[in-house]
Amino acid sequence: MESRKMTGSEALLNTLITEGVECIFGYPGGQAIPIYDKLYDYKDKLRHVLVRHEQGATHAAQGYARVSGKVGVALVTSGPGATNTITGIADAMLDSTPMVVIAGQVPSSLLGTDAFQEVDVIGITLPITKWAYQVRRAEDIAWAVSRAFYIASAGRPGPVVIDISKDAQVGLVDYVYKPVDFIRSYQPWPEISPEKVKEAAELINRAERPFALVGQGVILSGAEKELKSFLEKADIPAGSTMLGLSAMPSDYRLNKGMLGMHGNIGPNRKTNECDVLIAIGMRFDDRVTGDLKTYARQAKIIHLDIDASEMDKNVRADVKVLGNAKDTLRKITRLLNPAEHGKWITSFEQDEKEEQEKVIEKEIHPQGELLRMGEVVRKVSEATGNRAILVTDVGQNQMMGVRYFKYTETRSVVTSGGLGTMGFGLPAAIGAKIGAPERTVCLFVGDGGLQMTLQELGTIMQEKLEVKMILLNNHFLGMVRQWQELFFDERYSATEMENPDFVAIAGAFRIGAREVKEREKLDDAIREMLDYKGSYLLVVDVEKSGMVYPMVPAGGCITEMLF
């Protein structure tokens, strides 16, 4: 390939374009000005979304990546610009989201001198990235960026940080793009063991009560069809982790709901009743397992995962099948005998009936005057034909969102799982809408989380995006209040909130808004929100004392749920 003379900043932008990047979320600053200066000449090739805070750039990049399947990109300056991305980087690491964060840095001659806005970005981010690298020469930029995209997206996805000194940005280089598709020290696609595949199939063929746990790895590997073929052939019921929820349509006959602390009764109970447990692309998070001493002790456990470090980390597996879920599921399915487990599948019905009576009916069809979160979520979902993308913040709004929203398409859930980041929702919804502009994006957020990244309403305004935002306003930090009520003798310390006029704030950002307090006005307000041309904030005043049930107390047995 013929080389071209250009600056390091131009080499960066050309490499991004060649890697397929269409959108960058960022915020300029002194040590990134050379990059932004050249970006001015690439406006027709690279869309830049000006966020209002660098944390917003990372969460928007996450939302973009989660719905599009592409690598999200954030561009920031040095010092506080870089440190403001730390939360988003850690969030992406725990939730396996492919993201590349590019930070400007002081000139290499000033490194280590405590220069203005200098910080050790690599030292800070190494523990929370797949790779972090500092570039000090213009000729290393194209190589580093291509390598970053390969590492971020290959194998188990995750975040990568590239720190580029200012002199590298302005230096001249003979630019040649060389794609990176192999790194000797990094083997993202482990070789699948035929013996392990056979062992897994034999266990499943002998099972009388098999149960599958579906994680986000199914979605990340694009294995939704393979999952369905696997479940259908062996007639296996399945439960999902929170991030794996939309891998199966909500109404799919073998989909038995969500696992974990606020999951459905059936999947939690059956985990401790099945004889073979098949975990697919999930990491046995503590919110899913509860007390490990009582977790699935009766079952033979098969674990399918692409990351060897997850094997036996929390739960010891009898058969460990290392590899991409799309490939391992296909190979195992070939060896399965067609089966029927009608009696076992029917046994879920009693749990479903109990949950419907004790929890769901009271939440979506409440008898009292006060609106409840679950009924709002369900009504919005139904009004979109259950085809929208659900984005949530963290807290009660998150749990109610994932419990009562329904899914028909994959990549329909964007939420902060492992890190549980309040403030995630609003910027993530921005990225989700840009990543899937043809789909309706519904954000459910609490009054606490919204005020953490409220400034990103300015990004929505400037980009003229259409995001439907539903604020479930209970004037409390609801999830903390719930724990205080249940486990701390109702000592509501520092959880009650005095809130501003959110409708007025939305109006200041030229965003449509309405507040609803009465049930009889809710349907009309939802229709108004969805029909509105542009972004809309629907403020719904819900009961202050609302609780998310079922609930497994932290560290408790997964079958011992509070109602």
PDB file of N, CA and C in Angstrom, residues 13-77:
ATOM      1  N   LEU A  13      -7.156   9.788  12.534  1.00  0.00           N
ATOM      2  CA  LEU A  13      -8.495   9.886  11.958  1.00  0.00           C
ATOM      3  C   LEU A  13      -8.658   8.962  10.753  1.00  0.00           C
ATOM      4  N   ASN A  14      -7.633   8.845   9.928  1.00  0.00           N
ATOM      5  CA  ASN A  14      -7.711   7.935   8.789  1.00  0.00           C
ATOM      6  C   ASN A  14      -7.810   6.488   9.232  1.00  0.00           C
ATOM      7  N   THR A  15      -7.106   6.147  10.300  1.00  0.00           N
ATOM      8  CA  THR A  15      -7.186   4.778  10.815  1.00  0.00           C
ATOM      9  C   THR A  15      -8.566   4.488  11.380  1.00  0.00           C
ATOM     10  N   LEU A  16      -9.130   5.447  12.100  1.00  0.00           N
ATOM     11  CA  LEU A  16     -10.489   5.269  12.620  1.00  0.00           C
ATOM     12  C   LEU A  16     -11.476   5.021  11.480  1.00  0.00           C
ATOM     13  N   ILE A  17     -11.376   5.809  10.441  1.00  0.00           N
ATOM     14  CA  ILE A  17     -12.282   5.645   9.297  1.00  0.00           C
ATOM     15  C   ILE A  17     -12.096   4.272   8.666  1.00  0.00           C
ATOM     16  N   THR A  18     -10.860   3.853   8.497  1.00  0.00           N
ATOM     17  CA  THR A  18     -10.585   2.553   7.891  1.00  0.00           C
ATOM     18  C   THR A  18     -11.084   1.416   8.773  1.00  0.00           C
ATOM     19  N   GLU A  19     -11.078   1.634  10.071  1.00  0.00           N
ATOM     20  CA  GLU A  19     -11.593   0.614  10.992  1.00  0.00           C
ATOM     21  C   GLU A  19     -13.124   0.594  11.031  1.00  0.00           C
ATOM     22  N   GLY A  20     -13.761   1.455  10.266  1.00  0.00           N
ATOM     23  CA  GLY A  20     -15.212   1.439  10.174  1.00  0.00           C
ATOM     24  C   GLY A  20     -15.926   2.363  11.144  1.00  0.00           C
ATOM     25  N   VAL A  21     -15.183   3.251  11.796  1.00  0.00           N
ATOM     26  CA  VAL A  21     -15.802   4.168  12.751  1.00  0.00           C
ATOM     27  C   VAL A  21     -16.608   5.222  12.002  1.00  0.00           C
ATOM     28  N   GLU A  22     -17.822   5.455  12.463  1.00  0.00           N
ATOM     29  CA  GLU A  22     -18.690   6.474  11.870  1.00  0.00           C
ATOM     30  C   GLU A  22     -18.995   7.595  12.841  1.00  0.00           C
ATOM     31  N   CYS A  23     -18.862   7.318  14.145  1.00  0.00           N
ATOM     32  CA  CYS A  23     -19.255   8.286  15.160  1.00  0.00           C
ATOM     33  C   CYS A  23     -18.278   8.260  16.325  1.00  0.00           C
ATOM     34  N   ILE A  24     -17.917   9.449  16.802  1.00  0.00           N
ATOM     35  CA  ILE A  24     -17.047   9.607  17.960  1.00  0.00           C
ATOM     36  C   ILE A  24     -17.793  10.447  18.993  1.00  0.00           C
ATOM     37  N   PHE A  25     -17.726  10.020  20.259  1.00  0.00           N
ATOM     38  CA  PHE A  25     -18.294  10.804  21.345  1.00  0.00           C
ATOM     39  C   PHE A  25     -17.138  11.459  22.085  1.00  0.00           C
ATOM     40  N   GLY A  26     -17.163  12.789  22.199  1.00  0.00           N
ATOM     41  CA  GLY A  26     -15.985  13.404  22.776  1.00  0.00           C
ATOM     42  C   GLY A  26     -16.169  14.784  23.338  1.00  0.00           C
ATOM     43  N   TYR A  27     -15.038  15.300  23.866  1.00  0.00           N
ATOM     44  CA  TYR A  27     -14.991  16.623  24.474  1.00  0.00           C
ATOM     45  C   TYR A  27     -13.568  17.143  24.295  1.00  0.00           C
ATOM     46  N   PRO A  28     -13.397  18.285  23.614  1.00  0.00           N
ATOM     47  CA  PRO A  28     -12.032  18.750  23.312  1.00  0.00           C
ATOM     48  C   PRO A  28     -11.348  19.394  24.506  1.00  0.00           C
ATOM     49  N   GLY A  29     -10.045  19.568  24.389  1.00  0.00           N
ATOM     50  CA  GLY A  29      -9.240  20.217  25.421  1.00  0.00           C
ATOM     51  C   GLY A  29      -7.847  20.463  24.892  1.00  0.00           C
ATOM     52  N   GLY A  30      -7.043  21.130  25.686  1.00  0.00           N
ATOM     53  CA  GLY A  30      -5.752  21.617  25.215  1.00  0.00           C
ATOM     54  C   GLY A  30      -4.855  20.572  24.583  1.00  0.00           C
ATOM     55  N   GLN A  31      -4.741  19.404  25.212  1.00  0.00           N
ATOM     56  CA  GLN A  31      -3.814  18.397  24.704  1.00  0.00           C
ATOM     57  C   GLN A  31      -4.430  17.520  23.613  1.00  0.00           C
ATOM     58  N   ALA A  32      -5.664  17.816  23.213  1.00  0.00           N
ATOM     59  CA  ALA A  32      -6.274  17.090  22.091  1.00  0.00           C
ATOM     60  C   ALA A  32      -6.640  18.028  20.956  1.00  0.00           C
ATOM     61  N   ILE A  33      -6.267  19.304  21.067  1.00  0.00           N
ATOM     62  CA  ILE A  33      -6.631  20.279  20.036  1.00  0.00           C
ATOM     63  C   ILE A  33      -6.100  19.901  18.651  1.00  0.00           C
ATOM     64  N   PRO A  34      -4.865  19.386  18.509  1.00  0.00           N
ATOM     65  CA  PRO A  34      -4.416  19.009  17.160  1.00  0.00           C
ATOM     66  C   PRO A  34      -5.328  17.973  16.499  1.00  0.00           C
ATOM     67  N   ILE A  35      -5.836  17.032  17.295  1.00  0.00           N
ATOM     68  CA  ILE A  35      -6.747  16.030  16.735  1.00  0.00           C
ATOM     69  C   ILE A  35      -8.054  16.699  16.323  1.00  0.00           C
ATOM     70  N   TYR A  36      -8.584  17.546  17.198  1.00  0.00           N
ATOM     71  CA  TYR A  36      -9.838  18.225  16.878  1.00  0.00           C
ATOM     72  C   TYR A  36      -9.678  19.178  15.693  1.00  0.00           C
ATOM     73  N   ASP A  37      -8.511  19.781  15.571  1.00  0.00           N
ATOM     74  CA  ASP A  37      -8.267  20.664  14.427  1.00  0.00           C
ATOM     75  C   ASP A  37      -8.361  19.895  13.113  1.00  0.00           C
ATOM     76  N   LYS A  38      -7.762  18.732  13.059  1.00  0.00           N
ATOM     77  CA  LYS A  38      -7.843  17.916  11.841  1.00  0.00           C
ATOM     78  C   LYS A  38      -9.237  17.311  11.658  1.00  0.00           C
ATOM     79  N   LEU A  39      -9.927  17.057  12.776  1.00  0.00           N
ATOM     80  CA  LEU A  39     -11.290  16.530  12.694  1.00  0.00           C
ATOM     81  C   LEU A  39     -12.199  17.482  11.928  1.00  0.00           C
ATOM     82  N   TYR A  40     -11.867  18.785  11.971  1.00  0.00           N
ATOM     83  CA  TYR A  40     -12.635  19.806  11.239  1.00  0.00           C
ATOM     84  C   TYR A  40     -12.684  19.488   9.746  1.00  0.00           C
ATOM     85  N   ASP A  41     -11.614  18.875   9.235  1.00  0.00           N
ATOM     86  CA  ASP A  41     -11.545  18.545   7.806  1.00  0.00           C
ATOM     87  C   ASP A  41     -12.190  17.206   7.466  1.00  0.00           C
ATOM     88  N   TYR A  42     -12.627  16.474   8.498  1.00  0.00           N
ATOM     89  CA  TYR A  42     -13.196  15.138   8.279  1.00  0.00           C
ATOM     90  C   TYR A  42     -14.677  15.080   8.668  1.00  0.00           C
ATOM     91  N   LYS A  43     -15.320  16.255   8.749  1.00  0.00           N
ATOM     92  CA  LYS A  43     -16.695  16.301   9.231  1.00  0.00           C
ATOM     93  C   LYS A  43     -17.660  15.494   8.374  1.00  0.00           C
ATOM     94  N   ASP A  44     -17.338  15.323   7.098  1.00  0.00           N
ATOM     95  CA  ASP A  44     -18.224  14.549   6.217  1.00  0.00           C
ATOM     96  C   ASP A  44     -18.003  13.046   6.347  1.00  0.00           C
ATOM     97  N   LYS A  45     -16.959  12.638   7.050  1.00  0.00           N
ATOM     98  CA  LYS A  45     -16.644  11.214   7.191  1.00  0.00           C
ATOM     99  C   LYS A  45     -16.803  10.704   8.624  1.00  0.00           C
ATOM    100  N   LEU A  46     -16.613  11.581   9.587  1.00  0.00           N
ATOM    101  CA  LEU A  46     -16.692  11.185  10.996  1.00  0.00           C
ATOM    102  C   LEU A  46     -17.659  12.109  11.724  1.00  0.00           C
ATOM    103  N   ARG A  47     -18.699  11.556  12.290  1.00  0.00           N
ATOM    104  CA  ARG A  47     -19.625  12.333  13.097  1.00  0.00           C
ATOM    105  C   ARG A  47     -19.059  12.468  14.503  1.00  0.00           C
ATOM    106  N   HIS A  48     -18.958  13.683  14.968  1.00  0.00           N
ATOM    107  CA  HIS A  48     -18.511  13.905  16.333  1.00  0.00           C
ATOM    108  C   HIS A  48     -19.689  14.394  17.164  1.00  0.00           C
ATOM    109  N   VAL A  49     -19.962  13.727  18.260  1.00  0.00           N
ATOM    110  CA  VAL A  49     -21.039  14.103  19.173  1.00  0.00           C
ATOM    111  C   VAL A  49     -20.406  14.761  20.387  1.00  0.00           C
ATOM    112  N   LEU A  50     -20.693  16.053  20.561  1.00  0.00           N
ATOM    113  CA  LEU A  50     -20.134  16.806  21.675  1.00  0.00           C
ATOM    114  C   LEU A  50     -20.965  16.556  22.926  1.00  0.00           C
ATOM    115  N   VAL A  51     -20.420  15.751  23.837  1.00  0.00           N
ATOM    116  CA  VAL A  51     -21.100  15.495  25.105  1.00  0.00           C
ATOM    117  C   VAL A  51     -20.841  16.673  26.044  1.00  0.00           C
ATOM    118  N   ARG A  52     -21.457  16.632  27.228  1.00  0.00           N
ATOM    119  CA  ARG A  52     -21.265  17.724  28.178  1.00  0.00           C
ATOM    120  C   ARG A  52     -20.325  17.343  29.319  1.00  0.00           C
ATOM    121  N   HIS A  53     -19.889  16.094  29.333  1.00  0.00           N
ATOM    122  CA  HIS A  53     -18.948  15.615  30.358  1.00  0.00           C
ATOM    123  C   HIS A  53     -18.316  14.346  29.800  1.00  0.00           C
ATOM    124  N   GLU A  54     -17.039  14.156  30.083  1.00  0.00           N
ATOM    125  CA  GLU A  54     -16.334  13.011  29.492  1.00  0.00           C
ATOM    126  C   GLU A  54     -16.900  11.669  29.936  1.00  0.00           C
ATOM    127  N   GLN A  55     -17.446  11.580  31.144  1.00  0.00           N
ATOM    128  CA  GLN A  55     -18.102  10.333  31.543  1.00  0.00           C
ATOM    129  C   GLN A  55     -19.240  10.027  30.586  1.00  0.00           C
ATOM    130  N   GLY A  56     -19.963  11.085  30.178  1.00  0.00           N
ATOM    131  CA  GLY A  56     -21.040  10.903  29.209  1.00  0.00           C
ATOM    132  C   GLY A  56     -20.544  10.341  27.893  1.00  0.00           C
ATOM    133  N   ALA A  57     -19.322  10.703  27.493  1.00  0.00           N
ATOM    134  CA  ALA A  57     -18.762  10.183  26.242  1.00  0.00           C
ATOM    135  C   ALA A  57     -18.587   8.671  26.314  1.00  0.00           C
ATOM    136  N   THR A  58     -18.092   8.182  27.457  1.00  0.00           N
ATOM    137  CA  THR A  58     -17.874   6.740  27.562  1.00  0.00           C
ATOM    138  C   THR A  58     -19.198   5.983  27.630  1.00  0.00           C
ATOM    139  N   HIS A  59     -20.162   6.490  28.398  1.00  0.00           N
ATOM    140  CA  HIS A  59     -21.445   5.789  28.482  1.00  0.00           C
ATOM    141  C   HIS A  59     -22.185   5.826  27.146  1.00  0.00           C
ATOM    142  N   ALA A  60     -22.072   6.943  26.427  1.00  0.00           N
ATOM    143  CA  ALA A  60     -22.685   7.007  25.097  1.00  0.00           C
ATOM    144  C   ALA A  60     -22.018   6.013  24.151  1.00  0.00           C
ATOM    145  N   ALA A  61     -20.694   5.912  24.242  1.00  0.00           N
ATOM    146  CA  ALA A  61     -19.976   4.931  23.425  1.00  0.00           C
ATOM    147  C   ALA A  61     -20.398   3.516  23.779  1.00  0.00           C
ATOM    148  N   GLN A  62     -20.666   3.274  25.067  1.00  0.00           N
ATOM    149  CA  GLN A  62     -21.149   1.959  25.490  1.00  0.00           C
ATOM    150  C   GLN A  62     -22.528   1.666  24.892  1.00  0.00           C
ATOM    151  N   GLY A  63     -23.446   2.622  25.009  1.00  0.00           N
ATOM    152  CA  GLY A  63     -24.780   2.428  24.460  1.00  0.00           C
ATOM    153  C   GLY A  63     -24.742   2.169  22.973  1.00  0.00           C
ATOM    154  N   TYR A  64     -23.893   2.918  22.273  1.00  0.00           N
ATOM    155  CA  TYR A  64     -23.710   2.733  20.830  1.00  0.00           C
ATOM    156  C   TYR A  64     -23.221   1.323  20.528  1.00  0.00           C
ATOM    157  N   ALA A  65     -22.214   0.877  21.263  1.00  0.00           N
ATOM    158  CA  ALA A  65     -21.639  -0.444  21.017  1.00  0.00           C
ATOM    159  C   ALA A  65     -22.630  -1.552  21.323  1.00  0.00           C
ATOM    160  N   ARG A  66     -23.397  -1.400  22.393  1.00  0.00           N
ATOM    161  CA  ARG A  66     -24.289  -2.473  22.825  1.00  0.00           C
ATOM    162  C   ARG A  66     -25.411  -2.735  21.822  1.00  0.00           C
ATOM    163  N   VAL A  67     -25.908  -1.700  21.169  1.00  0.00           N
ATOM    164  CA  VAL A  67     -27.016  -1.923  20.230  1.00  0.00           C
ATOM    165  C   VAL A  67     -26.538  -2.164  18.805  1.00  0.00           C
ATOM    166  N   SER A  68     -25.351  -1.671  18.467  1.00  0.00           N
ATOM    167  CA  SER A  68     -24.866  -1.796  17.091  1.00  0.00           C
ATOM    168  C   SER A  68     -23.944  -2.984  16.879  1.00  0.00           C
ATOM    169  N   GLY A  69     -23.303  -3.445  17.960  1.00  0.00           N
ATOM    170  CA  GLY A  69     -22.317  -4.511  17.824  1.00  0.00           C
ATOM    171  C   GLY A  69     -20.959  -4.012  17.358  1.00  0.00           C
ATOM    172  N   LYS A  70     -20.824  -2.691  17.169  1.00  0.00           N
ATOM    173  CA  LYS A  70     -19.561  -2.109  16.737  1.00  0.00           C
ATOM    174  C   LYS A  70     -18.774  -1.608  17.951  1.00  0.00           C
ATOM    175  N   VAL A  71     -17.543  -1.193  17.707  1.00  0.00           N
ATOM    176  CA  VAL A  71     -16.719  -0.631  18.772  1.00  0.00           C
ATOM    177  C   VAL A  71     -17.118   0.821  19.000  1.00  0.00           C
ATOM    178  N   GLY A  72     -17.419   1.182  20.243  1.00  0.00           N
ATOM    179  CA  GLY A  72     -17.693   2.569  20.571  1.00  0.00           C
ATOM    180  C   GLY A  72     -16.400   3.335  20.771  1.00  0.00           C
ATOM    181  N   VAL A  73     -16.407   4.615  20.406  1.00  0.00           N
ATOM    182  CA  VAL A  73     -15.181   5.421  20.471  1.00  0.00           C
ATOM    183  C   VAL A  73     -15.436   6.704  21.249  1.00  0.00           C
ATOM    184  N   ALA A  74     -14.545   7.000  22.188  1.00  0.00           N
ATOM    185  CA  ALA A  74     -14.588   8.254  22.940  1.00  0.00           C
ATOM    186  C   ALA A  74     -13.254   8.972  22.764  1.00  0.00           C
ATOM    187  N   LEU A  75     -13.310  10.293  22.613  1.00  0.00           N
ATOM    188  CA  LEU A  75     -12.121  11.107  22.400  1.00  0.00           C
ATOM    189  C   LEU A  75     -12.110  12.246  23.419  1.00  0.00           C
ATOM    190  N   VAL A  76     -11.037  12.318  24.225  1.00  0.00           N
ATOM    191  CA  VAL A  76     -10.976  13.314  25.295  1.00  0.00           C
ATOM    192  C   VAL A  76      -9.571  13.897  25.371  1.00  0.00           C
ATOM    193  N   THR A  77      -9.432  14.903  26.208  1.00  0.00           N
ATOM    194  CA  THR A  77      -8.125  15.505  26.423  1.00  0.00           C
ATOM    195  C   THR A  77      -7.437  14.876  27.629  1.00  0.00           C
TER     196      THR A  77
END
